[in-house]
């Protein structure tokens, strides 16, 4: 009976494993479990079978919960990114100036110039295109100025040259000092000083800077409507794919609106990812419920337990009979001894 119950349990467990979707036992696990079943000799050893089953269940539960926790962490990270992007969008809507990317050394240097009350302005903020200049030329000219390092370079009057160029350690920047030539074909044909310029004292000097950049070869610094340029011995051509974004308030506004829309798209993408992660969490939570249900439906060890109890009971009865027989034998031995006397 005991062997039959063990075999019945192993068959039931095997069938249950095949029907399950989550708590399916690997061949190695099944053999390991069957060995524990074969070792069962008393109620205490029966607990080892239950313990082994629980290990297999807990291992799978841990893996699924790990997936859920990971998805939750990623969602938390994405939500944090959305908060930061929304803050950036708010700042842009409220009119935060879009500026070219600058190194910490450049930022520190410009703070130094402010403290020393030296008037300065980045070139791009001081100029605007003539209305007759089309977008193709605007793209080419701004792109060339960017490549040449002039677009965000500071316009500073000559009298501040020595102080400006006396860079403290850890600071860096670029300056433009004019060498005007009013007789040349120069940037004043395409660009002019912005009337909204705050640093009014630099107006005349900025005009001289524009006169210092030729639109035809021959000057020390030149660029043309194709985006070709030259600075001393350096010669190059800017990208055809560049779109003007810094020169002129309308360009900066359009650029700001494009950045806002890009950031809104980023939020939409993050929200889409969050939606997929929530679906993944729901799926894994469903797996957890199914895993628990399959664990609770595993074949009962009751049959083996009853057989074990029966064997224990029978063994106890046999032990009692043996004790009784031994007692009678002892009494008979004593009686024989008395009879012999």
C-alpha positions as a Python dict, from the first residue, in 0.01 Angstrom:
ca = {
    (1, 'X'): (0, 0, 0),
    (2, 'X'): (279, 243, 93),
    (3, 'X'): (464, 188, -237),
    (4, 'X'): (137, 220, -428),
    (5, 'X'): (58, 556, -266),
    (6, 'X'): (407, 686, -351),
    (7, 'X'): (368, 584, -715),
    (8, 'X'): (18, 733, -734),
    (9, 'X'): (149, 1062, -595),
    (10, 'X'): (436, 1077, -846),
    (11, 'X'): (198, 1010, -1137),
    (12, 'X'): (-46, 1279, -1016),
    (13, 'X'): (236, 1528, -965),
    (14, 'X'): (375, 1458, -1311),
    (15, 'X'): (32, 1509, -1473),
    (16, 'X'): (-25, 1829, -1277),
    (17, 'X'): (313, 1967, -1388),
    (18, 'X'): (227, 1901, -1753),
    (19, 'X'): (-106, 2083, -1721),
    (20, 'X'): (37, 2386, -1538),
    (21, 'X'): (151, 2703, -1719),
    (22, 'X'): (365, 2855, -1445),
    (23, 'X'): (449, 2580, -1197),
    (24, 'X'): (585, 2336, -1454),
    (25, 'X'): (864, 2124, -1310),
    (26, 'X'): (1186, 2078, -1501),
    (27, 'X'): (1311, 1721, -1544),
    (28, 'X'): (1587, 1776, -1288),
    (29, 'X'): (1337, 1919, -1038),
    (30, 'X'): (1096, 1632, -1090),
    (31, 'X'): (1364, 1369, -1032),
    (32, 'X'): (1485, 1552, -723),
    (33, 'X'): (1130, 1559, -587),
    (34, 'X'): (1070, 1192, -663),
    (35, 'X'): (1385, 1101, -468),
    (36, 'X'): (1246, 1284, -166),
    (37, 'X'): (918, 1091, -205),
    (38, 'X'): (1107, 762, -207),
    (39, 'X'): (1293, 862, 109),
    (40, 'X'): (968, 908, 303),
    (41, 'X'): (958, 667, 596),
    (42, 'X'): (788, 873, 867),
    (43, 'X'): (581, 1193, 907),
    (44, 'X'): (900, 1396, 961),
    (45, 'X'): (1056, 1293, 629),
    (46, 'X'): (723, 1376, 459),
    (47, 'X'): (790, 1743, 543),
    (48, 'X'): (1097, 1735, 316),
    (49, 'X'): (870, 1674, 15),
    (50, 'X'): (654, 1976, 106),
    (51, 'X'): (966, 2185, 167),
    (52, 'X'): (1110, 2097, -176),
    (53, 'X'): (783, 2187, -350),
    (54, 'X'): (776, 2518, -168),
    (55, 'X'): (1133, 2592, -284),
    (56, 'X'): (1031, 2542, -647),
    (57, 'X'): (725, 2766, -598),
    (58, 'X'): (920, 3039, -414),
    (59, 'X'): (1191, 3047, -681),
    (60, 'X'): (935, 3116, -955),
    (61, 'X'): (751, 3367, -737),
    (62, 'X'): (1078, 3554, -676),
    (63, 'X'): (1154, 3576, -1050),
    (64, 'X'): (809, 3714, -1136),
    (65, 'X'): (813, 3965, -850),
    (66, 'X'): (1161, 4070, -964),
    (67, 'X'): (1022, 4151, -1311),
    (68, 'X'): (741, 4355, -1156),
    (69, 'X'): (983, 4545, -932),
    (70, 'X'): (1212, 4622, -1227),
    (71, 'X'): (920, 4756, -1433),
    (72, 'X'): (808, 4970, -1139),
    (73, 'X'): (1158, 5116, -1103),
    (74, 'X'): (1172, 5204, -1474),
    (75, 'X'): (827, 5366, -1454),
    (76, 'X'): (945, 5572, -1157),
    (77, 'X'): (1251, 5681, -1356),
    (78, 'X'): (1041, 5774, -1661),
    (79, 'X'): (796, 5970, -1445),
    (80, 'X'): (1090, 6162, -1301),
    (81, 'X'): (1211, 6243, -1652),
    (82, 'X'): (863, 6367, -1746),
    (83, 'X'): (858, 6602, -1445),
    (84, 'X'): (1194, 6751, -1551),
    (85, 'X'): (1086, 6787, -1915),
    (86, 'X'): (760, 6955, -1813),
    (87, 'X'): (963, 7200, -1604),
    (88, 'X'): (1185, 7274, -1905),
    (89, 'X'): (879, 7327, -2125),
    (90, 'X'): (730, 7568, -1871),
    (91, 'X'): (1054, 7768, -1864),
    (92, 'X'): (1063, 7784, -2245),
    (93, 'X'): (698, 7892, -2267),
    (94, 'X'): (769, 8166, -2012),
    (95, 'X'): (1041, 8298, -2242),
    (96, 'X'): (1366, 8134, -2133),
    (97, 'X'): (1637, 8232, -2382),
    (98, 'X'): (1762, 7953, -2608),
    (99, 'X'): (2140, 7974, -2609),
    (100, 'X'): (2416, 7775, -2778),
    (101, 'X'): (2573, 7508, -2561),
    (102, 'X'): (2861, 7647, -2355),
    (103, 'X'): (3131, 7488, -2146),
    (104, 'X'): (3161, 7566, -1772),
    (105, 'X'): (3476, 7764, -1848),
    (106, 'X'): (3289, 7992, -2090),
    (107, 'X'): (3004, 8045, -1844),
    (108, 'X'): (3249, 8138, -1567),
    (109, 'X'): (3434, 8382, -1793),
    (110, 'X'): (3115, 8567, -1889),
    (111, 'X'): (3024, 8596, -1523),
    (112, 'X'): (3370, 8748, -1466),
    (113, 'X'): (3316, 9008, -1739),
    (114, 'X'): (2983, 9108, -1583),
    (115, 'X'): (3145, 9154, -1243),
    (116, 'X'): (3412, 9375, -1402),
    (117, 'X'): (3141, 9582, -1577),
    (118, 'X'): (3281, 9512, -1924),
    (119, 'X'): (3009, 9557, -2191),
    (120, 'X'): (2979, 9251, -2416),
    (121, 'X'): (2729, 9058, -2624),
    (122, 'X'): (2738, 8732, -2820),
    (123, 'X'): (2742, 8820, -3189),
    (124, 'X'): (2418, 8632, -3268),
    (125, 'X'): (2219, 8840, -3016),
    (126, 'X'): (2344, 9169, -3160),
    (127, 'X'): (2251, 9124, -3526),
    (128, 'X'): (1953, 9050, -3752),
    (129, 'X'): (1925, 8958, -4118),
    (130, 'X'): (1809, 9209, -4373),
    (131, 'X'): (1448, 9135, -4472),
    (132, 'X'): (1550, 9067, -4834),
    (133, 'X'): (1774, 8774, -4732),
    (134, 'X'): (1599, 8441, -4797),
    (135, 'X'): (1608, 8134, -4568),
    (136, 'X'): (1861, 7948, -4784),
    (137, 'X'): (2119, 8223, -4741),
    (138, 'X'): (2031, 8272, -4373),
    (139, 'X'): (2093, 7901, -4314),
    (140, 'X'): (2428, 7911, -4496),
    (141, 'X'): (2554, 8231, -4327),
    (142, 'X'): (2455, 8131, -3972),
    (143, 'X'): (2597, 7783, -4025),
    (144, 'X'): (2926, 7928, -4145),
    (145, 'X'): (2944, 8168, -3850),
    (146, 'X'): (2884, 7872, -3618),
    (147, 'X'): (3159, 7665, -3778),
    (148, 'X'): (3398, 7960, -3767),
    (149, 'X'): (3337, 8002, -3394),
    (150, 'X'): (3201, 8354, -3443),
    (151, 'X'): (2828, 8306, -3380),
    (152, 'X'): (2850, 8289, -2998),
    (153, 'X'): (3183, 8474, -2972),
    (154, 'X'): (3171, 8795, -2769),
    (155, 'X'): (3186, 9138, -2923),
    (156, 'X'): (3400, 9356, -2694),
    (157, 'X'): (3543, 9701, -2751),
    (158, 'X'): (3915, 9724, -2820),
    (159, 'X'): (3982, 9919, -2501),
    (160, 'X'): (3887, 9611, -2294),
    (161, 'X'): (4110, 9373, -2492),
    (162, 'X'): (4380, 9330, -2226),
    (163, 'X'): (4139, 9267, -1937),
    (164, 'X'): (3920, 9033, -2144),
    (165, 'X'): (4216, 8826, -2262),
    (166, 'X'): (4359, 8794, -1913),
    (167, 'X'): (4183, 8461, -1848),
    (168, 'X'): (4197, 8330, -1490),
    (169, 'X'): (4266, 7957, -1458),
    (170, 'X'): (3968, 7741, -1557),
    (171, 'X'): (3810, 8007, -1783),
    (172, 'X'): (3787, 8017, -2162),
    (173, 'X'): (3604, 8205, -2436),
    (174, 'X'): (3624, 8367, -2782),
    (175, 'X'): (3623, 8739, -2862),
    (176, 'X'): (3573, 8937, -3181),
    (177, 'X'): (3781, 9253, -3229),
    (178, 'X'): (3695, 9454, -3540),
    (179, 'X'): (3909, 9539, -3841),
    (180, 'X'): (3651, 9724, -4056),
    (181, 'X'): (3686, 9794, -4427),
    (182, 'X'): (3394, 10007, -4546),
    (183, 'X'): (3506, 9976, -4907),
    (184, 'X'): (3469, 9598, -4912),
    (185, 'X'): (3172, 9373, -4992),
    (186, 'X'): (3105, 9260, -4639),
    (187, 'X'): (2842, 9121, -4400),
    (188, 'X'): (2663, 9455, -4372),
    (189, 'X'): (2506, 9360, -4707),
    (190, 'X'): (2320, 9076, -4534),
    (191, 'X'): (2315, 9163, -4164),
    (192, 'X'): (2264, 9471, -3951),
    (193, 'X'): (2274, 9564, -3586),
    (194, 'X'): (1956, 9467, -3402),
    (195, 'X'): (1772, 9782, -3283),
    (196, 'X'): (1661, 9589, -2973),
    (197, 'X'): (2022, 9545, -2863),
    (198, 'X'): (2049, 9614, -2489),
    (199, 'X'): (2417, 9707, -2499),
    (200, 'X'): (2364, 10030, -2695),
    (201, 'X'): (2724, 10138, -2642),
    (202, 'X'): (2832, 9847, -2864),
    (203, 'X'): (2613, 9942, -3162),
    (204, 'X'): (2884, 10119, -3361),
    (205, 'X'): (3143, 9858, -3274),
    (206, 'X'): (2919, 9571, -3388),
    (207, 'X'): (2871, 9744, -3721),
    (208, 'X'): (3249, 9756, -3754),
    (209, 'X'): (3264, 9382, -3677),
    (210, 'X'): (3022, 9315, -3965),
    (211, 'X'): (3243, 9526, -4192),
    (212, 'X'): (3541, 9313, -4087),
    (213, 'X'): (3393, 8994, -4237),
    (214, 'X'): (3409, 8991, -4617),
    (215, 'X'): (3159, 8826, -4849),
    (216, 'X'): (3425, 8763, -5111),
    (217, 'X'): (3768, 8608, -5100),
    (218, 'X'): (4062, 8836, -5036),
    (219, 'X'): (4003, 8943, -4681),
    (220, 'X'): (4153, 8784, -4374),
    (221, 'X'): (3805, 8661, -4274),
    (222, 'X'): (3537, 8587, -4529),
    (223, 'X'): (3223, 8379, -4587),
    (224, 'X'): (2978, 8365, -4875),
    (225, 'X'): (2615, 8282, -4944),
    (226, 'X'): (2705, 7915, -5009),
    (227, 'X'): (2839, 7867, -4659),
    (228, 'X'): (3202, 7867, -4768),
    (229, 'X'): (3439, 8046, -4533),
    (230, 'X'): (3797, 8126, -4449),
    (231, 'X'): (3981, 8246, -4138),
    (232, 'X'): (4349, 8304, -4204),
    (233, 'X'): (4491, 7973, -4330),
    (234, 'X'): (4171, 7784, -4241),
    (235, 'X'): (3925, 7715, -4524),
    (236, 'X'): (3596, 7524, -4507),
    (237, 'X'): (3228, 7487, -4588),
    (238, 'X'): (2935, 7459, -4348),
    (239, 'X'): (2655, 7201, -4350),
    (240, 'X'): (2375, 7222, -4608),
    (241, 'X'): (2129, 7079, -4353),
    (242, 'X'): (2166, 7353, -4093),
    (243, 'X'): (1857, 7562, -4017),
    (244, 'X'): (1910, 7911, -3875),
    (245, 'X'): (1794, 7937, -3513),
    (246, 'X'): (1991, 8208, -3330),
    (247, 'X'): (2016, 8523, -3539),
    (248, 'X'): (1701, 8731, -3494),
    (249, 'X'): (1426, 8709, -3232),
    (250, 'X'): (1185, 8540, -3478),
    (251, 'X'): (1444, 8265, -3544),
    (252, 'X'): (1500, 8210, -3174),
    (253, 'X'): (1124, 8203, -3112),
    (254, 'X'): (1074, 7944, -3388),
    (255, 'X'): (1364, 7742, -3251),
    (256, 'X'): (1217, 7761, -2902),
    (257, 'X'): (878, 7639, -3029),
    (258, 'X'): (1046, 7350, -3210),
    (259, 'X'): (1230, 7250, -2893),
    (260, 'X'): (904, 7268, -2695),
    (261, 'X'): (735, 7039, -2947),
    (262, 'X'): (1029, 6799, -2941),
    (263, 'X'): (1009, 6785, -2563),
    (264, 'X'): (635, 6723, -2578),
    (265, 'X'): (704, 6438, -2818),
    (266, 'X'): (959, 6304, -2570),
    (267, 'X'): (690, 6307, -2302),
    (268, 'X'): (448, 6125, -2531),
    (269, 'X'): (710, 5860, -2601),
    (270, 'X'): (785, 5818, -2230),
    (271, 'X'): (413, 5789, -2154),
    (272, 'X'): (387, 5524, -2425),
    (273, 'X'): (671, 5327, -2265),
    (274, 'X'): (506, 5365, -1923),
    (275, 'X'): (183, 5225, -2068),
    (276, 'X'): (368, 4919, -2200),
    (277, 'X'): (541, 4871, -1865),
    (278, 'X'): (205, 4887, -1684),
    (279, 'X'): (76, 4618, -1919),
    (280, 'X'): (383, 4410, -1836),
    (281, 'X'): (316, 4454, -1462),
    (282, 'X'): (-49, 4350, -1504),
    (283, 'X'): (61, 4046, -1703),
    (284, 'X'): (312, 3941, -1437),
    (285, 'X'): (60, 3999, -1158),
    (286, 'X'): (-169, 3760, -1345),
    (287, 'X'): (115, 3511, -1363),
    (288, 'X'): (162, 3539, -986),
    (289, 'X'): (-204, 3462, -921),
    (290, 'X'): (-191, 3164, -1157),
    (291, 'X'): (130, 3038, -997),
    (292, 'X'): (-29, 3047, -651),
    (293, 'X'): (-344, 2876, -777),
    (294, 'X'): (-139, 2599, -942),
    (295, 'X'): (64, 2555, -625),
    (296, 'X'): (-251, 2519, -419),
    (297, 'X'): (-387, 2263, -670),
    (298, 'X'): (-84, 2034, -644),
    (299, 'X'): (-167, 1671, -554),
    (300, 'X'): (-217, 1615, -183),
    (301, 'X'): (32, 1415, 18),
    (302, 'X'): (-262, 1283, 220),
    (303, 'X'): (-248, 934, 72),
    (304, 'X'): (118, 890, 157),
    (305, 'X'): (61, 1046, 498),
    (306, 'X'): (-219, 798, 580),
    (307, 'X'): (0, 510, 463),
    (308, 'X'): (285, 638, 682),
    (309, 'X'): (53, 666, 982),
    (310, 'X'): (-80, 315, 918),
    (311, 'X'): (273, 175, 904),
    (312, 'X'): (366, 358, 1223),
    (313, 'X'): (52, 227, 1395),
    (314, 'X'): (118, -129, 1278),
    (315, 'X'): (480, -102, 1389),
    (316, 'X'): (368, 16, 1730),
    (317, 'X'): (125, -277, 1754),
    (318, 'X'): (397, -520, 1650),
    (319, 'X'): (626, -366, 1908),
    (320, 'X'): (356, -415, 2170),
    (321, 'X'): (311, -781, 2074),
    (322, 'X'): (685, -837, 2083),
    (323, 'X'): (701, -683, 2430),
    (324, 'X'): (412, -903, 2546),
    (325, 'X'): (572, -1219, 2406),
    (326, 'X'): (903, -1128, 2566),
    (327, 'X'): (720, -1078, 2894),
    (328, 'X'): (556, -1420, 2876),
    (329, 'X'): (891, -1576, 2787),
    (330, 'X'): (1047, -1422, 3097),
    (331, 'X'): (763, -1545, 3318),
    (332, 'X'): (793, -1896, 3167),
    (333, 'X'): (1166, -1895, 3229),
    (334, 'X'): (1112, -1802, 3594),
    (335, 'X'): (852, -2076, 3637),
    (336, 'X'): (1087, -2335, 3482),
    (337, 'X'): (1362, -2230, 3717),
    (338, 'X'): (1136, -2277, 4019),
    (339, 'X'): (1017, -2615, 3888),
    (340, 'X'): (1376, -2734, 3844),
    (341, 'X'): (1450, -2646, 4202),
}
